[in-house]
């Protein structure tokens, strides 16, 4: 049995991924009541942006060779850029459509991105080495801990703090919080709808980029489906957290990570392959108990 | 030159027509009350002016700009500040943050920050209770305090025209008095035109100014508030006597 510290770190680093993903979904849901199912495919796109198009297993690395201080902004910018493009090309046209229509549009967009990647890279996962320095273990309190886990957790905390600072301290953050609560009223006070929504998409896309970096360095592969499982858990986290509540999304993300890892150790050996079924079972129980989510957001307000 | 002018404005929700070809103009600095019973179309009229619903027909001009079908933020930036029905404070934001939301439209202009500060001080001077509660969550204020907050919030945009939908709704009479005292005071100190919707004509008669009576989506009467308020015509138009 691995040490308690290791379990804790596993839980926190998995929770970090879910929390970052949930945040990316909640940010957009907050301002336009859209559950963006293309988010997972934006994550995948960010990793493939590091490679030249090819169907080989060992691909030609393109931007992946950049030093870390260029690589990280590059991937974040790719995510933000693609996300903003999605808003301009697709979601803006559906802004007055009902939420179900927008959701279907996001599914469709996800497929477009996925098949675009499939066309350029084929479905075989590729091996990529990003930030190889992170795969070494470090000694911490007498245990050998993967450096990447520590970095993942620290990065997530840094991202969360930065987000809180933007939301609390900047004019854009003020406008965004006002818009998330009551978009029409914010517009009647001169807040530009397009600007706020584009900002939310950019932030969400950058978060997708961060997830891509973490996943890519964790697994050493670029896989077209890599965003999907995160996306599913992240979506569940936003629902459990209370759609529209950013804090709830983060909390639920960490909670899901914790429950997943706890079950990995607590379940009897024969049941472990079905861990996710148990996690989803727990999710159903939570939603039966609190259908509006743990921290119900002020969600049901009118959209733009 | 008129500040606001509507010609033949119609508002529809699906097959229901809420406003039927309404025309009127408002001058700079004028006070205009729109009164009428439930469902008269008063709120719909304001929503059309503010750009929240696009008129199905007609034309609206604000300060020499055609604003028909323009977005709420564009219209706000041209000088209209709207206080909608139900007040709509941002409940999770602090009182001061609520006041600051609308100042972004002047951001980047010269002396903007300093102006924000003086405007904020002016609003706090008008509504001292807001200053005391400036760090509280706006959702926790009482109804009367929220009404003062949304009026203050509307003032922070430095509007030329302020449109207020039923400021007295759900407030105790002495609080309504306070709200109107502040509004009349504000009018005296700024060149601010007021377009106020109320169900009854009592307030209009106390404050004075111009009054229109709306019913069934149309404007039936238009004239001096005090004179109209006492007239027979007002009573029968309000309740629709003599139409059946
Ligand atoms: N969003 C909407 N969708 C459909 N119909 C609406 C909508 N808003 C208002 N209506 C209808 O339009 C008509 C006018 O409503 P409006 O709210 O403008 O009246 P009002 O004069 O403001 O009434 P009140 O004094 O009760 O506030 C009513 O018949 C109402 O049912
Ligand atoms: Mg009304």
XYZ file of C-alpha atoms and ligand atoms in Angstrom:
580
model
C 0.000 0.000 0.000
C 1.456 3.317 -1.032
C 1.952 5.986 1.589
C -0.781 8.364 2.582
C 1.171 11.253 1.113
C 1.193 9.580 -2.283
C -2.552 8.984 -2.140
C -3.117 12.580 -1.198
C -0.956 13.818 -4.060
C -2.712 11.479 -6.493
C -6.044 12.836 -5.368
C -4.937 16.456 -5.566
C -3.313 16.172 -8.956
C -6.239 14.319 -10.494
C -8.572 16.773 -8.807
C -6.518 19.626 -10.277
C -7.169 18.393 -13.794
C -10.874 18.036 -13.147
C -11.026 21.435 -11.461
C -9.251 23.181 -14.352
C -11.570 21.456 -16.815
C -14.674 22.287 -14.801
C -13.598 25.891 -14.558
C -13.250 26.104 -18.336
C -16.812 24.910 -18.723
C -18.251 26.974 -15.876
C -16.699 30.222 -17.162
C -18.542 29.946 -20.453
C -21.709 28.624 -18.885
C -21.673 31.615 -16.540
C -21.851 34.204 -19.284
C -23.890 32.456 -21.946
C -25.623 29.421 -20.435
C -23.769 27.201 -22.869
C -22.355 23.836 -21.879
C -19.452 23.687 -24.272
C -18.887 20.050 -25.143
C -16.178 20.995 -27.620
C -13.933 21.847 -24.671
C -12.376 18.371 -24.587
C -11.460 18.598 -28.242
C -9.876 22.002 -27.709
C -7.654 20.256 -25.147
C -6.623 17.633 -27.708
C -6.036 20.286 -30.342
C -3.605 22.103 -28.056
C -1.329 19.069 -27.848
C -1.408 18.372 -31.557
C -0.508 21.975 -32.228
C 2.968 20.962 -31.052
C 3.406 18.467 -33.916
C 3.749 18.647 -37.666
C 0.859 16.927 -39.385
C 1.841 13.300 -40.086
C 0.490 9.824 -39.509
C 3.744 8.400 -38.073
C 3.820 7.110 -34.520
C 6.892 9.145 -33.738
C 5.953 12.491 -35.139
C 8.084 15.406 -36.081
C 7.923 17.756 -33.178
C 7.410 21.330 -34.201
C 6.644 23.799 -31.421
C 7.224 21.046 -28.862
C 10.941 21.761 -29.021
C 10.560 25.248 -27.699
C 12.019 25.980 -24.273
C 9.416 25.908 -21.521
C 9.076 29.663 -21.202
C 7.950 29.817 -24.828
C 6.185 26.467 -24.961
C 3.747 27.215 -22.167
C 2.515 30.575 -23.494
C 2.346 29.052 -26.978
C 0.010 26.251 -25.888
C -2.117 28.566 -23.769
C -2.407 30.958 -26.704
C -3.394 28.130 -29.052
C -6.174 27.130 -26.672
C -7.368 30.701 -26.223
C -7.170 31.370 -29.945
C -9.111 28.281 -30.971
C -11.719 28.952 -28.318
C -12.223 32.552 -29.416
C -12.404 31.380 -33.018
C -15.133 28.920 -32.004
C -17.093 31.772 -30.461
C -16.685 33.998 -33.522
C -17.394 31.338 -36.116
C -20.002 29.238 -34.347
C -21.416 30.232 -30.991
C -22.044 33.886 -31.790
C -24.555 32.776 -34.372
C -26.433 30.692 -31.829
C -26.466 33.253 -29.056
C -30.208 33.731 -29.088
C -30.960 30.075 -29.716
C -32.171 27.932 -26.864
C -29.594 26.157 -24.663
C -30.240 22.732 -26.196
C -29.492 24.063 -29.670
C -26.267 25.658 -28.467
C -25.233 22.447 -26.765
C -25.773 20.463 -29.947
C -23.766 23.057 -31.847
C -20.936 22.523 -29.371
C -21.076 18.754 -29.920
C -20.906 19.337 -33.651
C -17.964 21.690 -33.282
C -16.207 19.093 -31.137
C -16.594 16.528 -33.881
C -15.292 18.967 -36.464
C -12.150 19.581 -34.405
C -11.701 15.870 -33.687
C -12.046 14.781 -37.309
C -9.807 17.585 -38.436
C -7.117 16.174 -36.134
C -7.914 12.647 -37.317
C -7.420 13.693 -40.898
C -4.025 15.253 -40.225
C -2.660 12.792 -37.684
C -4.670 9.514 -37.952
C -6.159 7.948 -34.855
C -2.932 6.358 -33.570
C -1.686 8.020 -30.384
C 1.678 9.731 -30.878
C 4.516 9.855 -28.468
C 5.517 13.349 -27.491
C 8.056 14.586 -25.035
C 7.014 17.840 -23.519
C 8.764 19.253 -20.519
C 10.739 16.010 -19.955
C 12.401 17.401 -16.848
C 9.139 16.970 -15.005
C 9.037 13.184 -15.107
C 11.820 12.776 -12.547
C 10.826 11.922 -8.977
C 11.702 14.150 -6.055
C 12.183 13.329 -2.402
C 9.495 14.818 -0.198
C 9.088 13.948 3.476
C 10.980 10.750 2.909
C 8.811 9.617 0.003
C 9.649 9.608 -3.702
C 7.095 11.769 -5.432
C 6.804 12.460 -9.165
C 7.819 16.081 -9.674
C 5.033 16.451 -12.218
C 2.366 15.885 -9.587
C 3.767 18.596 -7.404
C 4.016 20.949 -10.372
C 0.470 20.117 -11.457
C -0.908 21.001 -8.071
C 1.159 24.163 -7.797
C 0.206 25.271 -11.292
C -3.447 24.714 -10.540
C -3.235 26.743 -7.368
C -1.438 29.502 -9.260
C -4.089 29.474 -12.003
C -6.885 29.635 -9.458
C -5.260 32.530 -7.633
C -4.674 34.372 -10.894
C -8.289 33.849 -11.894
C -9.555 35.118 -8.564
C -7.315 38.170 -8.940
C -8.648 38.882 -12.428
C -12.253 38.448 -11.349
C -11.917 40.482 -8.156
C -9.425 43.162 -9.067
C -9.868 44.107 -12.701
C -12.550 45.972 -14.555
C -12.935 43.049 -16.934
C -13.470 40.739 -13.972
C -16.100 43.050 -12.530
C -17.943 43.181 -15.833
C -17.722 39.439 -16.163
C -19.136 38.768 -12.716
C -21.934 41.250 -13.325
C -22.673 39.685 -16.706
C -22.656 36.181 -15.269
C -25.258 37.210 -12.769
C -27.547 39.217 -15.028
C -26.362 39.748 -18.558
C -29.172 41.997 -19.703
C -28.741 44.346 -16.758
C -24.999 44.496 -17.334
C -25.601 45.442 -20.962
C -28.028 48.174 -19.922
C -25.088 49.595 -17.980
C -22.973 49.664 -21.103
C -21.085 46.407 -20.611
C -20.228 45.065 -24.060
C -21.626 41.573 -24.430
C -19.206 40.540 -27.157
C -16.158 41.576 -25.212
C -17.172 39.737 -22.061
C -18.072 36.572 -23.940
C -14.850 36.619 -25.941
C -12.898 37.094 -22.736
C -14.635 34.121 -21.174
C -13.836 31.983 -24.201
C -10.209 33.092 -24.167
C -9.841 32.239 -20.491
C -11.577 28.919 -20.954
C -9.354 28.087 -23.919
C -6.199 28.961 -22.011
C -7.347 26.602 -19.260
C -7.757 23.896 -21.910
C -4.172 24.602 -22.939
C -2.990 24.183 -19.363
C -4.744 20.828 -19.119
C -3.197 19.757 -22.407
C 0.277 20.571 -21.099
C -0.278 18.630 -17.898
C -1.838 15.622 -19.626
C 0.803 15.622 -22.321
C 3.679 15.593 -19.886
C 1.932 13.000 -17.702
C 1.242 10.496 -20.443
C 3.945 11.339 -22.958
C 1.417 10.820 -25.712
C -0.822 12.908 -27.886
C -4.141 11.175 -28.298
C -7.145 12.559 -30.126
C -9.437 11.236 -27.405
C -7.385 12.574 -24.528
C -9.703 15.469 -23.794
C -12.894 13.461 -23.762
C -12.556 11.681 -20.432
C -11.453 14.863 -18.705
C -14.309 16.693 -20.347
C -16.842 14.188 -19.023
C -15.558 14.422 -15.456
C -15.256 18.205 -15.719
C -18.825 18.463 -16.921
C -19.987 16.315 -14.025
C -18.013 18.538 -11.675
C -19.721 21.682 -12.965
C -23.114 20.042 -12.466
C -22.296 18.840 -8.951
C -20.777 22.195 -8.093
C -23.930 23.957 -9.213
C -23.933 25.141 -12.829
C -22.754 28.718 -12.937
C -20.777 28.652 -9.712
C -17.042 28.890 -10.395
C -16.103 28.072 -6.851
C -18.485 25.122 -6.852
C -16.934 23.798 -10.047
C -13.443 23.890 -8.566
C -14.576 22.327 -5.315
C -16.454 19.548 -7.072
C -13.469 18.937 -9.369
C -11.224 18.274 -6.404
C -13.954 16.242 -4.750
C -14.282 14.020 -7.803
C -10.530 13.573 -7.970
C -10.467 12.646 -4.306
C -13.323 10.173 -4.603
C -11.801 8.541 -7.679
C -8.437 8.042 -6.011
C -9.977 6.957 -2.713
C -12.014 4.313 -4.493
C -8.936 3.124 -6.312
C -7.495 2.151 -2.939
C -10.601 1.350 -0.977
C -12.449 -0.845 -3.432
C -11.805 -4.606 -3.350
C -9.368 -5.700 -6.019
C -12.004 -7.344 -8.230
C -14.095 -4.167 -8.255
C -11.311 -1.763 -9.186
C -11.693 -2.059 -12.945
C -15.196 -0.708 -12.412
C -14.030 2.237 -10.339
C -15.637 4.794 -12.645
C -19.007 3.099 -12.274
C -18.719 3.588 -8.536
C -17.707 7.206 -8.991
C -20.715 7.851 -11.242
C -22.891 6.066 -8.683
C -21.666 8.474 -6.022
C -22.409 11.356 -8.414
C -25.996 10.160 -8.808
C -26.384 9.980 -5.036
C -25.085 13.529 -4.639
C -27.473 14.817 -7.285
C -30.420 13.005 -5.699
C -29.516 14.701 -2.464
C -28.925 18.148 -4.000
C -30.300 18.357 -7.536
C -29.279 22.010 -7.808
C -25.638 21.174 -7.061
C -23.573 21.702 -3.954
C -23.337 25.453 -4.393
C -26.234 26.362 -6.623
C -25.164 29.150 -8.940
C -27.500 31.941 -9.822
C -27.817 29.933 -12.972
C -31.342 30.072 -14.246
C -31.179 33.791 -15.105
C -31.933 34.902 -18.587
C -29.242 34.790 -21.226
C -28.127 37.674 -23.425
C -34.182 69.377 -30.759
C -35.654 66.569 -28.683
C -33.726 64.200 -26.460
C -35.879 61.163 -27.074
C -38.348 60.668 -29.848
C -40.493 57.682 -30.659
C -42.537 57.451 -33.778
C -45.061 54.711 -34.336
C -43.243 52.217 -32.127
C -44.735 48.744 -31.885
C -43.584 45.943 -29.600
C -44.678 42.360 -30.075
C -44.067 39.173 -28.169
C -44.935 36.480 -30.656
C -48.537 37.154 -31.602
C -49.227 39.423 -28.658
C -48.910 43.141 -29.349
C -47.859 44.944 -26.169
C -47.232 48.425 -27.618
C -49.268 49.685 -30.582
C -47.763 52.440 -32.674
C -46.735 54.786 -29.871
C -45.277 58.210 -30.690
C -44.024 60.946 -28.383
C -40.997 63.136 -27.782
C -39.160 64.200 -24.680
C -37.097 67.335 -24.272
C -33.740 67.661 -22.561
C -34.238 67.748 -18.776
C -37.962 66.932 -18.930
C -39.809 64.780 -16.381
C -42.299 62.412 -17.954
C -44.460 59.944 -16.083
C -46.024 57.015 -17.885
C -48.941 55.616 -15.932
C -51.489 52.941 -16.625
C -52.967 49.705 -15.334
C -51.344 46.255 -15.327
C -50.518 44.994 -18.774
C -50.797 48.426 -20.373
C -47.429 47.962 -22.054
C -45.464 50.460 -19.944
C -42.558 48.159 -19.223
C -42.504 46.955 -22.808
C -42.224 50.552 -23.946
C -39.226 51.147 -21.691
C -37.632 47.888 -22.768
C -37.911 48.939 -26.386
C -36.290 52.296 -25.634
C -33.465 50.568 -23.739
C -32.917 48.066 -26.551
C -33.816 45.022 -24.498
C -36.542 44.137 -26.972
C -36.288 45.171 -30.600
C -39.374 47.071 -31.738
C -41.434 45.266 -34.346
C -42.028 48.575 -36.076
C -41.422 52.296 -35.847
C -38.372 54.320 -35.018
C -36.658 55.523 -31.855
C -34.126 58.349 -31.710
C -31.975 59.274 -28.747
C -29.921 62.460 -28.852
C -30.026 62.560 -32.651
C -29.021 58.918 -33.085
C -31.342 56.362 -34.582
C -31.331 53.646 -31.916
C -34.050 51.437 -33.354
C -32.982 47.843 -32.845
C -29.573 48.788 -31.449
C -28.047 46.799 -28.589
C -28.655 47.797 -24.962
C -24.958 48.611 -24.491
C -24.920 50.939 -27.501
C -27.983 52.778 -26.247
C -26.542 53.013 -22.737
C -23.395 54.506 -24.208
C -25.476 57.152 -25.975
C -26.758 58.414 -22.635
C -29.738 56.323 -21.556
C -29.621 54.728 -18.154
C -32.301 52.199 -17.386
C -33.569 51.064 -13.995
C -35.725 48.097 -14.903
C -38.773 46.641 -13.200
C -37.730 44.524 -10.227
C -34.538 46.568 -9.765
C -32.112 43.811 -10.726
C -29.226 44.498 -8.403
C -26.221 42.234 -8.868
C -26.872 40.413 -5.623
C -23.505 38.699 -5.273
C -21.507 41.876 -5.938
C -20.819 44.412 -3.227
C -22.717 47.683 -3.162
C -19.708 49.594 -4.453
C -19.053 47.074 -7.212
C -22.671 47.455 -8.310
C -22.113 51.184 -8.595
C -18.932 50.718 -10.630
C -20.266 48.285 -13.257
C -21.617 51.088 -15.420
C -18.539 53.298 -15.316
C -16.639 51.147 -17.813
C -18.232 52.866 -20.763
C -16.092 55.925 -20.139
C -12.965 53.926 -19.357
C -9.828 55.159 -21.039
C -11.092 58.695 -21.527
C -9.048 61.416 -19.918
C -9.618 61.968 -16.233
C -11.823 58.891 -16.056
C -10.589 57.590 -12.744
C -10.881 60.929 -11.055
C -14.399 61.311 -12.408
C -15.323 57.883 -11.104
C -14.214 58.960 -7.671
C -16.190 62.213 -7.701
C -19.284 60.474 -9.098
C -19.029 57.836 -6.414
C -18.708 60.523 -3.757
C -21.747 62.307 -5.196
C -23.857 59.153 -5.112
C -22.759 58.470 -1.547
C -23.662 62.035 -0.613
C -27.127 61.544 -2.073
C -27.617 58.106 -0.530
C -25.529 57.995 2.676
C -26.864 54.533 3.510
C -25.046 53.163 0.456
C -21.775 54.493 1.788
C -22.313 52.773 5.118
C -23.072 49.517 3.347
C -20.596 49.819 0.520
C -18.771 46.590 1.312
C -21.916 44.505 1.900
C -23.280 42.112 -0.637
C -25.979 43.985 -2.540
C -28.387 41.061 -2.289
C -28.540 41.573 1.454
C -29.880 45.146 1.273
C -33.514 45.903 2.016
C -35.905 46.694 -0.833
C -35.648 50.426 -0.284
C -31.860 50.334 -0.104
C -31.776 48.288 -3.292
C -33.942 50.879 -5.007
C -31.498 53.591 -3.977
C -28.626 51.417 -5.124
C -30.020 50.920 -8.622
C -30.761 54.630 -8.966
C -27.227 55.386 -7.827
C -25.884 52.759 -10.200
C -27.795 54.349 -13.068
C -26.421 57.774 -12.140
C -22.837 56.515 -12.243
C -23.050 56.282 -16.028
C -23.692 60.033 -16.222
C -26.858 59.649 -18.277
C -28.802 62.370 -20.063
C -31.972 60.354 -19.688
C -32.829 58.018 -16.866
C -35.702 55.583 -17.340
C -37.128 54.053 -14.166
C -39.727 51.316 -14.111
C -41.972 51.431 -11.021
C -39.523 52.792 -8.437
C -42.197 52.563 -5.745
C -43.016 48.902 -6.268
C -43.007 46.990 -3.002
C -41.751 49.896 -0.896
C -43.268 51.427 2.233
C -44.781 54.900 1.678
C -42.116 56.754 3.672
C -39.374 54.998 1.675
C -41.116 55.965 -1.558
C -41.075 59.553 -0.322
C -37.341 59.323 0.246
C -36.734 57.884 -3.207
C -38.711 60.663 -4.844
C -37.074 63.323 -2.698
C -33.726 62.121 -3.997
C -34.957 62.015 -7.589
C -36.282 65.565 -7.532
C -33.103 66.734 -5.823
C -31.012 65.100 -8.514
C -33.037 66.778 -11.212
C -32.328 70.141 -9.721
C -28.554 69.576 -9.715
C -28.070 67.976 -13.090
C -29.499 68.340 -16.531
C -31.130 64.965 -16.227
C -34.339 63.952 -17.957
C -36.505 61.385 -16.190
C -38.865 58.894 -17.776
C -40.712 57.247 -14.906
C -43.230 54.432 -15.097
C -45.755 54.151 -12.273
C -49.054 52.356 -12.103
C -50.891 55.135 -10.336
C -50.911 58.847 -11.016
C -50.570 59.884 -7.356
C -46.785 60.286 -7.461
C -46.897 62.123 -10.751
C -49.352 64.580 -9.268
C -47.129 65.156 -6.256
C -43.925 65.585 -8.217
C -45.404 67.423 -11.155
C -44.216 67.458 -14.737
C -45.764 65.754 -17.700
C -47.836 62.606 -17.588
C -49.043 60.133 -20.173
C -51.696 57.521 -19.619
C -51.142 54.217 -21.325
C -53.664 51.458 -21.726
C -53.917 48.492 -24.081
C -50.570 49.374 -25.646
C -51.635 52.882 -26.643
C -51.200 56.354 -25.203
C -54.642 57.692 -24.396
C -53.808 60.947 -22.644
C -50.788 63.246 -22.530
C -50.534 66.451 -20.528
C -49.640 68.240 -17.318
C -49.520 65.713 -14.469
C -51.469 67.762 -11.930
C -54.175 68.871 -14.319
C -54.597 65.438 -15.879
C -54.558 63.630 -12.562
C -57.640 65.421 -11.319
C -59.615 65.169 -14.533
C -62.575 62.938 -15.258
C -60.939 61.865 -18.479
C -58.071 60.316 -16.522
C -60.394 58.228 -14.357
C -62.428 56.899 -17.221
C -59.405 56.253 -19.417
C -57.570 54.406 -16.649
C -60.432 52.062 -15.935
C -61.785 51.981 -19.437
C -65.266 53.321 -18.568
C -67.574 53.973 -21.419
C -65.857 51.631 -23.810
C -68.188 48.693 -23.475
N -41.482 38.734 -22.168
C -42.795 38.698 -22.516
N -43.255 37.694 -23.290
C -44.559 37.655 -23.649
N -45.461 38.564 -23.291
C -45.076 39.583 -22.514
C -43.711 39.704 -22.092
N -43.599 40.809 -21.329
C -44.836 41.353 -21.293
N -45.721 40.625 -22.008
C -47.129 40.950 -22.215
O -47.200 42.233 -22.805
C -48.252 42.986 -22.241
C -47.704 44.273 -21.669
O -46.857 43.947 -20.582
P -45.985 45.028 -19.804
O -45.133 44.307 -18.843
O -45.332 45.904 -20.788
O -47.117 45.833 -19.034
P -46.973 46.892 -17.855
O -47.759 48.053 -18.280
O -45.558 47.119 -17.539
O -47.700 46.141 -16.661
P -47.380 46.199 -15.099
O -47.963 47.459 -14.574
O -48.097 45.012 -14.550
O -45.904 46.124 -14.912
C -48.924 42.090 -21.206
O -50.055 41.516 -21.791
C -47.896 41.047 -20.915
O -48.512 39.825 -20.611
Mg -44.397 46.798 -15.863
